[in-house]
Short mmCIF file of C-alpha atoms in Angstrom, two decimals:
data_model
loop_
_atom_site.label_atom_id
_atom_site.label_comp_id
_atom_site.label_asym_id
_atom_site.label_seq_id
_atom_site.Cartn_x
_atom_site.Cartn_y
_atom_site.Cartn_z
CA MET Y 1 -104.58 -141.30 37.95
CA LEU Y 2 -107.04 -142.98 35.97
CA ASN Y 3 -105.92 -146.65 36.48
CA LEU Y 4 -104.39 -146.15 39.80
CA HIS Y 5 -105.90 -148.58 42.14
CA ARG Y 6 -104.65 -148.21 45.96
CA GLU Y 7 -104.46 -151.68 47.73
CA ARG Y 8 -102.26 -150.39 50.34
CA GLN Y 9 -103.88 -149.02 53.61
CA ALA Y 10 -102.90 -145.59 54.38
CA ALA Y 11 -101.41 -145.05 57.31
CA SER Y 12 -100.65 -141.82 59.45
CA LEU Y 13 -98.12 -140.85 61.96
CA SER Y 14 -99.51 -141.65 65.14
CA GLU Y 15 -96.44 -141.78 67.67
CA ASP Y 16 -93.00 -140.28 67.97
CA SER Y 17 -90.45 -141.54 65.89
CA ASP Y 18 -86.75 -141.30 64.91
CA THR Y 19 -85.30 -141.71 61.67
CA ASP Y 20 -81.87 -140.83 59.62
CA ILE Y 21 -83.86 -138.73 57.08
CA ALA Y 22 -87.00 -137.53 56.77
CA VAL Y 23 -88.69 -136.61 53.53
CA ILE Y 24 -91.57 -134.29 53.48
CA GLY Y 25 -93.74 -134.61 50.54
CA GLY Y 26 -95.02 -137.78 48.78
CA GLY Y 27 -94.63 -137.01 44.97
CA ILE Y 28 -92.25 -138.10 42.28
CA SER Y 29 -89.49 -135.91 44.10
CA GLY Y 30 -90.21 -137.26 47.53
CA MET Y 31 -90.63 -141.20 46.11
CA SER Y 32 -87.42 -140.92 44.15
CA ALA Y 33 -85.56 -139.52 47.01
CA ALA Y 34 -86.78 -142.33 49.06
CA TYR Y 35 -85.82 -145.10 46.37
CA SER Y 36 -82.29 -143.65 46.10
CA LEU Y 37 -81.56 -143.25 49.67
CA LEU Y 38 -82.96 -147.07 50.25
CA THR Y 39 -81.03 -148.71 47.59
CA GLN Y 40 -77.74 -146.80 47.86
CA THR Y 41 -77.53 -146.34 51.69
CA ASP Y 42 -78.11 -148.01 54.57
CA ARG Y 43 -80.20 -145.07 56.09
CA HIS Y 44 -83.43 -145.27 57.54
CA VAL Y 45 -86.29 -143.02 55.73
CA ILE Y 46 -89.50 -141.66 56.40
CA ILE Y 47 -92.12 -139.81 54.01
CA LEU Y 48 -94.49 -137.54 55.83
CA GLU Y 49 -97.28 -137.00 53.15
CA ARG Y 50 -99.81 -133.93 53.70
CA ASN Y 51 -102.60 -136.04 51.90
CA LEU Y 52 -101.86 -138.96 49.96
CA LEU Y 53 -99.03 -140.27 47.66
CA SER Y 54 -99.23 -138.48 44.28
CA SER Y 55 -102.11 -136.06 45.28
CA GLY Y 56 -100.11 -133.05 43.87
CA ALA Y 57 -98.86 -132.43 40.42
CA SER Y 58 -97.41 -135.49 40.41
CA GLY Y 59 -100.85 -137.22 40.36
CA HIS Y 60 -102.25 -134.80 37.69
CA ASN Y 61 -99.56 -134.62 34.74
CA ALA Y 62 -99.45 -136.07 31.13
CA GLY Y 63 -96.22 -138.17 32.25
CA GLN Y 64 -93.77 -136.48 29.94
CA ALA Y 65 -90.31 -137.16 30.70
CA VAL Y 66 -88.23 -134.87 29.16
CA ALA Y 67 -85.15 -132.54 29.84
CA ALA Y 68 -86.55 -128.87 29.02
CA PHE Y 69 -86.89 -125.90 31.31
CA GLU Y 70 -89.48 -122.87 30.71
CA VAL Y 71 -86.50 -120.66 30.93
CA PRO Y 72 -85.40 -120.16 27.41
CA TYR Y 73 -81.88 -121.70 26.72
CA PRO Y 74 -79.89 -118.45 25.84
CA LYS Y 75 -81.45 -117.12 29.25
CA LEU Y 76 -80.16 -119.96 31.30
CA ILE Y 77 -76.88 -119.45 29.12
CA ARG Y 78 -76.75 -115.58 30.24
CA THR Y 79 -77.47 -116.67 33.81
CA TYR Y 80 -75.49 -119.65 34.86
CA GLY Y 81 -72.80 -119.83 31.80
CA LYS Y 82 -72.80 -122.39 28.75
CA GLU Y 83 -70.87 -124.88 30.49
CA LEU Y 84 -73.25 -125.68 33.59
CA THR Y 85 -76.12 -124.80 31.24
CA ASP Y 86 -75.22 -127.68 29.02
CA ASN Y 87 -73.97 -130.02 31.93
CA THR Y 88 -77.66 -129.82 33.79
CA TYR Y 89 -79.07 -130.76 30.35
CA ALA Y 90 -76.92 -133.70 30.18
CA ALA Y 91 -77.51 -134.67 33.71
CA VAL Y 92 -81.24 -134.54 33.31
CA ASN Y 93 -81.05 -136.51 30.10
CA ASN Y 94 -78.89 -138.93 31.56
CA ALA Y 95 -81.62 -139.28 34.59
CA VAL Y 96 -83.85 -141.12 31.68
CA SER Y 97 -81.54 -144.28 32.50
CA SER Y 98 -82.37 -144.01 36.32
CA LEU Y 99 -85.76 -143.19 35.68
CA LYS Y 100 -86.31 -146.66 33.67
CA SER Y 101 -84.44 -148.46 36.49
CA MET Y 102 -86.76 -147.10 39.26
CA ALA Y 103 -89.32 -148.26 36.82
CA GLU Y 104 -88.71 -151.85 36.28
CA TYR Y 105 -88.08 -152.14 39.91
CA ALA Y 106 -91.46 -151.03 40.71
CA SER Y 107 -92.85 -152.96 37.71
CA SER Y 108 -93.91 -150.03 36.12
CA GLU Y 109 -93.83 -149.02 32.36
CA ILE Y 110 -92.18 -146.32 30.49
CA ALA Y 111 -92.97 -145.44 26.60
CA ASP Y 112 -90.07 -144.27 24.80
CA VAL Y 113 -90.72 -141.73 21.89
CA GLU Y 114 -89.61 -139.00 19.88
CA ALA Y 115 -91.78 -136.01 20.99
CA LEU Y 116 -92.39 -133.12 18.28
CA ALA Y 117 -92.51 -129.33 19.20
CA LEU Y 118 -94.47 -127.52 16.50
CA PHE Y 119 -93.75 -124.12 14.95
CA SER Y 120 -95.70 -121.66 12.75
CA ASN Y 121 -92.40 -120.58 11.16
CA LEU Y 122 -89.60 -122.26 10.10
CA GLU Y 123 -86.94 -119.76 11.88
CA SER Y 124 -88.39 -120.48 15.57
CA ALA Y 125 -88.00 -123.99 14.68
CA LYS Y 126 -84.18 -123.70 13.93
CA GLU Y 127 -83.50 -121.69 16.61
CA ARG Y 128 -84.85 -124.34 18.94
CA MET Y 129 -82.87 -127.07 17.24
CA LYS Y 130 -79.66 -125.04 19.14
CA ASN Y 131 -81.31 -126.56 22.37
CA PRO Y 132 -79.52 -129.56 23.67
CA GLY Y 133 -81.48 -132.66 23.34
CA SER Y 134 -82.91 -131.71 19.79
CA THR Y 135 -83.07 -134.57 17.50
CA CYS Y 136 -84.07 -133.65 14.06
CA LEU Y 137 -86.05 -130.49 12.37
CA TYR Y 138 -88.76 -131.51 10.31
CA VAL Y 139 -90.73 -130.02 7.36
CA PRO Y 140 -93.64 -130.75 4.90
CA SER Y 141 -92.64 -132.57 2.03
CA ASP Y 142 -93.07 -129.27 -0.23
CA SER Y 143 -90.50 -127.27 1.74
CA ASN Y 144 -87.22 -126.12 0.33
CA GLU Y 145 -85.28 -126.24 3.59
CA PRO Y 146 -81.92 -128.22 2.82
CA ASP Y 147 -81.04 -128.97 6.59
CA ALA Y 148 -84.41 -130.84 7.40
CA VAL Y 149 -85.77 -134.29 7.06
CA LYS Y 150 -89.20 -133.62 4.76
CA LEU Y 151 -92.26 -135.45 5.87
CA ASP Y 152 -94.55 -136.96 3.36
CA ASP Y 153 -97.25 -137.10 5.96
CA PHE Y 154 -96.15 -133.92 7.86
CA ASN Y 155 -99.80 -133.26 9.34
CA GLY Y 156 -100.58 -136.72 10.12
CA GLN Y 157 -97.11 -136.64 11.94
CA THR Y 158 -97.97 -133.77 14.01
CA TRP Y 159 -101.73 -134.66 14.51
CA SER Y 160 -102.39 -131.01 13.08
CA SER Y 161 -102.31 -128.61 10.23
CA GLY Y 162 -101.00 -125.14 9.83
CA TYR Y 163 -97.69 -125.56 11.31
CA ALA Y 164 -94.60 -124.90 9.05
CA ALA Y 165 -92.03 -127.18 10.77
CA ALA Y 166 -91.24 -129.55 14.25
CA THR Y 167 -88.36 -130.07 16.19
CA GLY Y 168 -88.04 -133.82 17.77
CA TYR Y 169 -86.53 -134.26 21.33
CA HIS Y 170 -86.26 -137.64 23.18
CA SER Y 171 -88.82 -137.96 25.70
CA GLY Y 172 -90.86 -140.81 27.73
CA ILE Y 173 -94.01 -141.16 28.99
CA VAL Y 174 -94.58 -142.73 32.47
CA ASN Y 175 -97.77 -142.98 34.73
CA CYS Y 176 -96.46 -141.02 37.76
CA PRO Y 177 -99.32 -142.21 40.57
CA CYS Y 178 -99.02 -145.43 39.53
CA LEU Y 179 -95.09 -145.45 39.52
CA ILE Y 180 -95.29 -143.81 42.87
CA GLU Y 181 -97.96 -146.13 44.31
CA ASN Y 182 -95.86 -149.40 42.66
CA LEU Y 183 -92.69 -148.00 44.33
CA ALA Y 184 -93.89 -147.52 47.73
CA ASN Y 185 -95.52 -150.59 47.90
CA ARG Y 186 -91.84 -152.51 46.85
CA LEU Y 187 -89.84 -150.43 48.94
CA LEU Y 188 -92.15 -151.41 52.16
CA GLU Y 189 -91.35 -154.94 51.14
CA ASP Y 190 -88.17 -154.98 50.67
CA TYR Y 191 -87.07 -152.53 53.37
CA PRO Y 192 -89.68 -153.02 56.00
CA ASP Y 193 -87.15 -151.84 58.86
CA GLN Y 194 -85.91 -149.12 56.98
CA PHE Y 195 -88.82 -147.38 55.48
CA GLU Y 196 -91.82 -145.86 56.91
CA VAL Y 197 -94.64 -143.81 54.56
CA TYR Y 198 -97.04 -141.61 56.72
CA GLU Y 199 -99.91 -140.11 54.97
CA HIS Y 200 -102.57 -137.42 55.86
CA SER Y 201 -99.35 -136.35 57.99
CA PRO Y 202 -98.68 -132.74 57.33
CA ALA Y 203 -95.28 -131.38 58.92
CA ASP Y 204 -96.64 -128.41 60.48
CA LYS Y 205 -93.25 -127.28 62.28
CA ILE Y 206 -89.77 -128.18 61.13
CA SER Y 207 -86.80 -127.06 63.75
CA LEU Y 208 -83.87 -127.09 62.03
CA GLU Y 209 -80.03 -127.35 63.75
CA ASN Y 210 -76.69 -127.62 61.57
CA ASP Y 211 -76.78 -131.49 62.10
CA ALA Y 212 -80.41 -132.58 63.35
CA ALA Y 213 -84.23 -131.36 63.01
CA ARG Y 214 -87.14 -131.73 64.55
CA ILE Y 215 -90.67 -132.28 63.04
CA VAL Y 216 -94.12 -131.78 64.59
CA CYS Y 217 -96.62 -133.71 62.95
CA ASN Y 218 -100.06 -135.06 63.84
CA GLY Y 219 -99.28 -133.56 67.09
CA HIS Y 220 -96.25 -135.96 67.25
CA ILE Y 221 -92.58 -135.24 66.95
CA VAL Y 222 -89.97 -136.60 64.38
CA ASN Y 223 -86.39 -136.39 65.07
CA SER Y 224 -84.17 -136.92 62.12
CA SER Y 225 -80.66 -136.17 61.20
CA SER Y 226 -81.32 -134.74 57.34
CA VAL Y 227 -84.77 -133.62 56.23
CA VAL Y 228 -85.47 -133.64 52.13
CA MET Y 229 -87.94 -130.97 51.31
CA CYS Y 230 -90.08 -131.95 48.39
CA THR Y 231 -93.19 -129.95 49.00
CA ASN Y 232 -92.96 -128.40 45.40
CA GLY Y 233 -96.00 -125.53 45.68
CA TYR Y 234 -97.34 -126.92 48.97
CA GLY Y 235 -97.11 -124.69 52.04
CA GLY Y 236 -98.97 -124.76 55.73
CA PHE Y 237 -95.55 -125.44 57.54
CA SER Y 238 -92.85 -123.35 59.41
CA LEU Y 239 -89.27 -123.70 59.01
CA GLU Y 240 -87.16 -122.29 62.02
CA SER Y 241 -83.31 -122.05 61.72
CA GLY Y 242 -80.66 -120.00 63.55
CA SER Y 243 -79.27 -119.80 60.14
CA PRO Y 244 -80.66 -117.93 56.82
CA ILE Y 245 -82.01 -120.91 54.52
CA SER Y 246 -82.53 -120.99 50.82
CA LEU Y 247 -86.26 -122.03 51.09
CA ASP Y 248 -87.75 -118.60 52.47
CA ASN Y 249 -91.06 -118.13 51.14
CA LYS Y 250 -89.66 -118.21 47.33
CA ILE Y 251 -92.00 -120.61 45.81
CA GLN Y 252 -95.12 -119.34 44.21
CA PRO Y 253 -97.84 -121.96 43.82
CA VAL Y 254 -99.30 -122.45 40.76
CA ALA Y 255 -102.55 -124.50 39.46
CA GLY Y 256 -101.66 -126.76 36.15
CA TYR Y 257 -104.59 -127.43 34.13
CA MET Y 258 -105.20 -130.80 31.91
CA ILE Y 259 -108.05 -132.58 30.38
CA GLY Y 260 -108.42 -135.95 29.18
CA ARG Y 261 -110.84 -138.02 26.48
CA LEU Y 262 -110.99 -141.48 25.75
CA THR Y 263 -110.01 -142.21 22.15
CA SER Y 264 -109.57 -145.09 19.77
CA PRO Y 265 -106.43 -146.85 19.21
CA ALA Y 266 -103.22 -144.79 18.26
CA PRO Y 267 -99.54 -144.97 19.15
CA ALA Y 268 -98.20 -143.29 22.05
CA GLY Y 269 -97.02 -139.84 21.52
CA ILE Y 270 -96.03 -136.30 22.49
CA ARG Y 271 -96.80 -133.00 20.60
CA SER Y 272 -96.60 -129.34 21.80
CA TYR Y 273 -98.01 -126.65 19.89
CA VAL Y 274 -95.87 -123.38 19.93
CA PRO Y 275 -97.89 -119.95 19.46
CA SER Y 276 -96.48 -117.52 17.04
CA ASN Y 277 -96.83 -114.91 19.31
CA PRO Y 278 -95.34 -115.37 22.77
CA SER Y 279 -98.26 -113.53 24.70
CA GLU Y 280 -100.35 -116.46 23.27
CA PRO Y 281 -100.80 -119.44 25.52
CA TYR Y 282 -99.23 -122.77 24.37
CA TYR Y 283 -100.78 -125.90 24.44
CA TYR Y 284 -99.14 -129.71 24.89
CA VAL Y 285 -100.91 -133.15 23.98
CA THR Y 286 -99.91 -136.64 25.26
CA LYS Y 287 -101.57 -139.72 23.61
CA ASN Y 288 -100.93 -143.05 25.41
CA PHE Y 289 -102.44 -146.55 26.61
CA VAL Y 290 -104.12 -146.43 29.82
CA ASN Y 291 -105.65 -149.31 32.07
CA SER Y 292 -106.69 -150.84 28.71
CA GLN Y 293 -108.13 -147.61 27.27
CA TYR Y 294 -106.41 -144.96 24.83
CA VAL Y 295 -106.50 -141.57 26.06
CA THR Y 296 -105.63 -138.15 24.94
CA CYS Y 297 -104.57 -135.77 27.47
CA ALA Y 298 -103.74 -131.95 26.88
CA GLY Y 299 -102.77 -128.97 29.08
CA GLY Y 300 -100.65 -125.80 29.12
CA LEU Y 301 -102.49 -123.19 30.76
CA ASP Y 302 -102.48 -122.37 34.34
CA THR Y 303 -103.02 -119.99 36.85
CA LYS Y 304 -100.94 -118.35 39.83
CA LEU Y 305 -102.40 -119.12 43.34
CA THR Y 306 -102.72 -116.60 45.94
CA SER Y 307 -102.85 -119.61 47.98
CA TRP Y 308 -101.51 -123.03 47.89
CA LYS Y 309 -104.77 -123.91 49.66
CA ASP Y 310 -106.68 -122.64 46.22
CA ILE Y 311 -105.93 -125.86 44.72
CA GLU Y 312 -108.51 -127.30 47.02
CA THR Y 313 -111.46 -125.80 45.41
CA TRP Y 314 -112.84 -125.79 41.70
CA THR Y 315 -113.85 -122.48 40.18
CA GLN Y 316 -115.39 -120.99 37.53
CA ASP Y 317 -111.95 -120.12 36.13
CA ASP Y 318 -110.70 -123.43 36.57
CA GLU Y 319 -113.57 -124.50 34.39
CA ARG Y 320 -112.82 -121.76 31.83
CA LYS Y 321 -109.01 -122.82 31.38
CA CYS Y 322 -110.35 -126.36 30.96
CA SER Y 323 -112.72 -125.52 28.38
CA MET Y 324 -110.04 -123.18 26.41
CA ILE Y 325 -107.84 -126.26 26.22
CA GLU Y 326 -110.92 -128.23 24.78
CA ALA Y 327 -111.61 -125.53 22.27
CA PHE Y 328 -107.99 -125.37 20.97
CA LEU Y 329 -108.19 -128.97 20.49
CA LEU Y 330 -111.58 -129.07 18.71
CA GLN Y 331 -110.04 -126.49 16.40
CA LYS Y 332 -106.25 -127.70 15.86
CA LEU Y 333 -106.03 -131.49 16.71
CA SER Y 334 -106.90 -133.80 14.06
CA GLY Y 335 -109.77 -136.58 14.81
CA PHE Y 336 -110.38 -135.09 18.25
CA SER Y 337 -114.44 -134.51 18.38
CA GLY Y 338 -114.78 -133.88 22.15
CA PRO Y 339 -116.47 -133.47 24.71
CA ARG Y 340 -113.58 -133.98 27.37
CA ASN Y 341 -114.02 -136.98 29.59
CA TYR Y 342 -112.00 -135.78 32.56
CA GLN Y 343 -110.75 -132.28 33.93
CA TRP Y 344 -107.69 -131.71 36.41
CA LYS Y 345 -105.79 -129.09 38.19
CA GLY Y 346 -102.29 -130.11 40.09
CA LEU Y 347 -100.41 -128.08 42.47
CA MET Y 348 -97.00 -126.89 40.92
CA GLY Y 349 -94.38 -124.44 42.41
CA TYR Y 350 -92.13 -121.90 40.68
CA THR Y 351 -89.10 -120.52 42.24
CA ASP Y 352 -87.73 -117.00 42.14
CA THR Y 353 -85.49 -118.10 39.28
CA GLY Y 354 -87.33 -120.25 37.53
CA VAL Y 355 -85.57 -123.47 37.65
CA ARG Y 356 -85.55 -126.26 40.55
CA LEU Y 357 -84.09 -125.77 43.95
CA ALA Y 358 -82.13 -129.44 44.57
CA GLY Y 359 -79.59 -130.36 46.71
CA LYS Y 360 -77.91 -129.29 50.39
CA ASP Y 361 -78.82 -126.02 51.79
CA PRO Y 362 -76.12 -123.83 51.82
CA ASN Y 363 -75.73 -122.83 55.87
CA LEU Y 364 -77.35 -126.61 57.16
CA ASP Y 365 -76.11 -129.81 56.57
CA SER Y 366 -79.58 -131.02 57.80
CA LEU Y 367 -81.14 -129.44 55.03
CA TYR Y 368 -81.69 -130.59 51.24
CA TYR Y 369 -84.51 -129.81 48.70
CA SER Y 370 -85.46 -130.72 45.93
CA LEU Y 371 -88.71 -128.69 44.77
CA GLY Y 372 -90.08 -126.32 42.48
CA CYS Y 373 -90.97 -128.10 39.52
CA ASN Y 374 -91.50 -124.92 37.48
CA GLY Y 375 -93.77 -126.94 35.09
CA ILE Y 376 -91.54 -129.20 34.36
CA GLY Y 377 -90.11 -132.06 37.00
CA ILE Y 378 -90.29 -135.68 36.30
CA LEU Y 379 -86.44 -136.19 34.72
CA GLN Y 380 -85.52 -133.30 37.00
CA ALA Y 381 -86.82 -134.83 40.54
CA VAL Y 382 -85.07 -138.29 39.61
CA LEU Y 383 -81.85 -136.46 39.01
CA SER Y 384 -82.41 -134.46 42.17
CA ALA Y 385 -82.69 -137.31 43.91
CA ASP Y 386 -79.84 -138.89 42.94
CA VAL Y 387 -77.54 -135.43 44.19
CA ILE Y 388 -79.32 -135.57 47.28
CA CYS Y 389 -78.37 -139.58 47.76
CA LYS Y 390 -74.66 -138.73 46.99
CA GLN Y 391 -74.30 -135.58 48.71
CA ILE Y 392 -75.54 -137.58 51.79
CA ASP Y 393 -73.24 -140.39 51.19
CA GLY Y 394 -70.52 -137.99 51.03
CA LYS Y 395 -70.42 -139.19 47.30
CA ALA Y 396 -69.33 -137.13 44.15
CA TYR Y 397 -72.18 -135.83 42.38
CA PRO Y 398 -73.39 -133.94 39.05
CA ARG Y 399 -72.87 -130.02 39.23
CA THR Y 400 -76.13 -128.52 37.84
CA PHE Y 401 -77.92 -125.12 38.13
CA PHE Y 402 -80.19 -126.41 40.56
CA ASP Y 403 -77.76 -125.99 43.37
CA PRO Y 404 -78.81 -123.53 45.99
CA LEU Y 405 -75.14 -122.24 45.79
CA VAL Y 406 -75.28 -121.35 42.23
CA GLN Y 407 -78.99 -120.17 41.62
CA ASN Y 408 -79.34 -116.42 41.29
CA GLN Y 409 -82.75 -115.39 42.77
CA ASP Y 410 -82.94 -112.55 40.52
CA SER Y 411 -82.44 -114.19 37.24
CA THR Y 412 -85.71 -114.57 35.97
CA GLY Y 413 -88.96 -114.76 37.91
CA TYR Y 414 -92.32 -116.08 37.06
CA PRO Y 415 -94.41 -116.29 35.57
CA ASP Y 416 -95.77 -114.67 32.31
CA ALA Y 417 -92.47 -113.57 30.67
CA VAL Y 418 -90.62 -116.72 31.61
CA GLN Y 419 -93.89 -119.32 31.23
CA LEU Y 420 -94.65 -117.91 27.62
CA SER Y 421 -91.30 -117.54 25.98
CA MET Y 422 -91.12 -120.88 25.72
CA PRO Y 423 -93.43 -123.90 25.68
CA PRO Y 424 -92.67 -125.98 28.77
CA PHE Y 425 -93.34 -129.67 28.88
CA ARG Y 426 -95.32 -129.93 32.30
CA GLU Y 427 -94.77 -132.11 35.29
#
């Protein structure tokens, strides 16, 4: 959020309202949903945001747009089958074009980069190459590996030393809070009679019928034909329905940590550093040009929260986690001298399955989900918005394992084994 300048006056819900679709949450999931619905249908849309737009994980991330999941690829295949798993990877990768269109509409920029994941041994890197979307195996010039690209300046390209190999994958870097704010401004300008945004407007109680919903917010009532839950790790609301629903206290709030330092000019890029021991933490680094300044951002550590409200306080443990990230950079990242200029934590949501929950509830036609970033969420949010839009409009949509119909709630589970078994690329 370093270069986010809000010129729009925040408005709070101050009277009863009627709408076709109420979107609960104003992060990348909620704004992507609003964009898809407004540009592809004639529906009226209201966004209800507890705080300000992009105040959660969407405003506290490194902007990495990548088709990746914290659950390892082999485990996803065992759970959902190879066809559905590969289809999901492909659909998330294809969401890049939708993200670019959305960014162009909002006059926002996306940096296209080949990101690198670094490994201390060659075999781990070769195993990672089996993941869909992997582009190339890179090794130092003195390596004997015949099926890899040898880099003369391997340490320079990986921004570190002590690693044996790296795998490439397509990625983008986007400033999420700026994209969200620019989208809100453009959509409000283009759809003045179809779109409303209310901040400091928490949904306290949501009463659901099959074809309608009633939302209590700021002491007022919003009547809606459909509700799209884009709350990620946030709680503080009650859901009432005569039918069982997929979202039933299954979201684990998690704080994700990042630090940032202003640096000398450098090309934009993404690197992740995968530990040889799965019990050790991993770290990711993003370099980008932000608000006429070059910034290095790093993260990877997180903490399970007892309550989502814990994100609102800063503790000694939060400080310790940020110091651990800085210590790693001082040890491993070439040219990093510290100290950090910035530190953040953002609220993420983890599902029981370890993957996103997105699409129509199996038992209620009025309820849709796009939540549970599970640490990785930008492209997944854009895809989920497209799925929901097509479902509401009665059109064919991409089938993924995000669908509440196919998710097996006992398949993985948060957190430590899932979190550390594959280096995630955070939302």
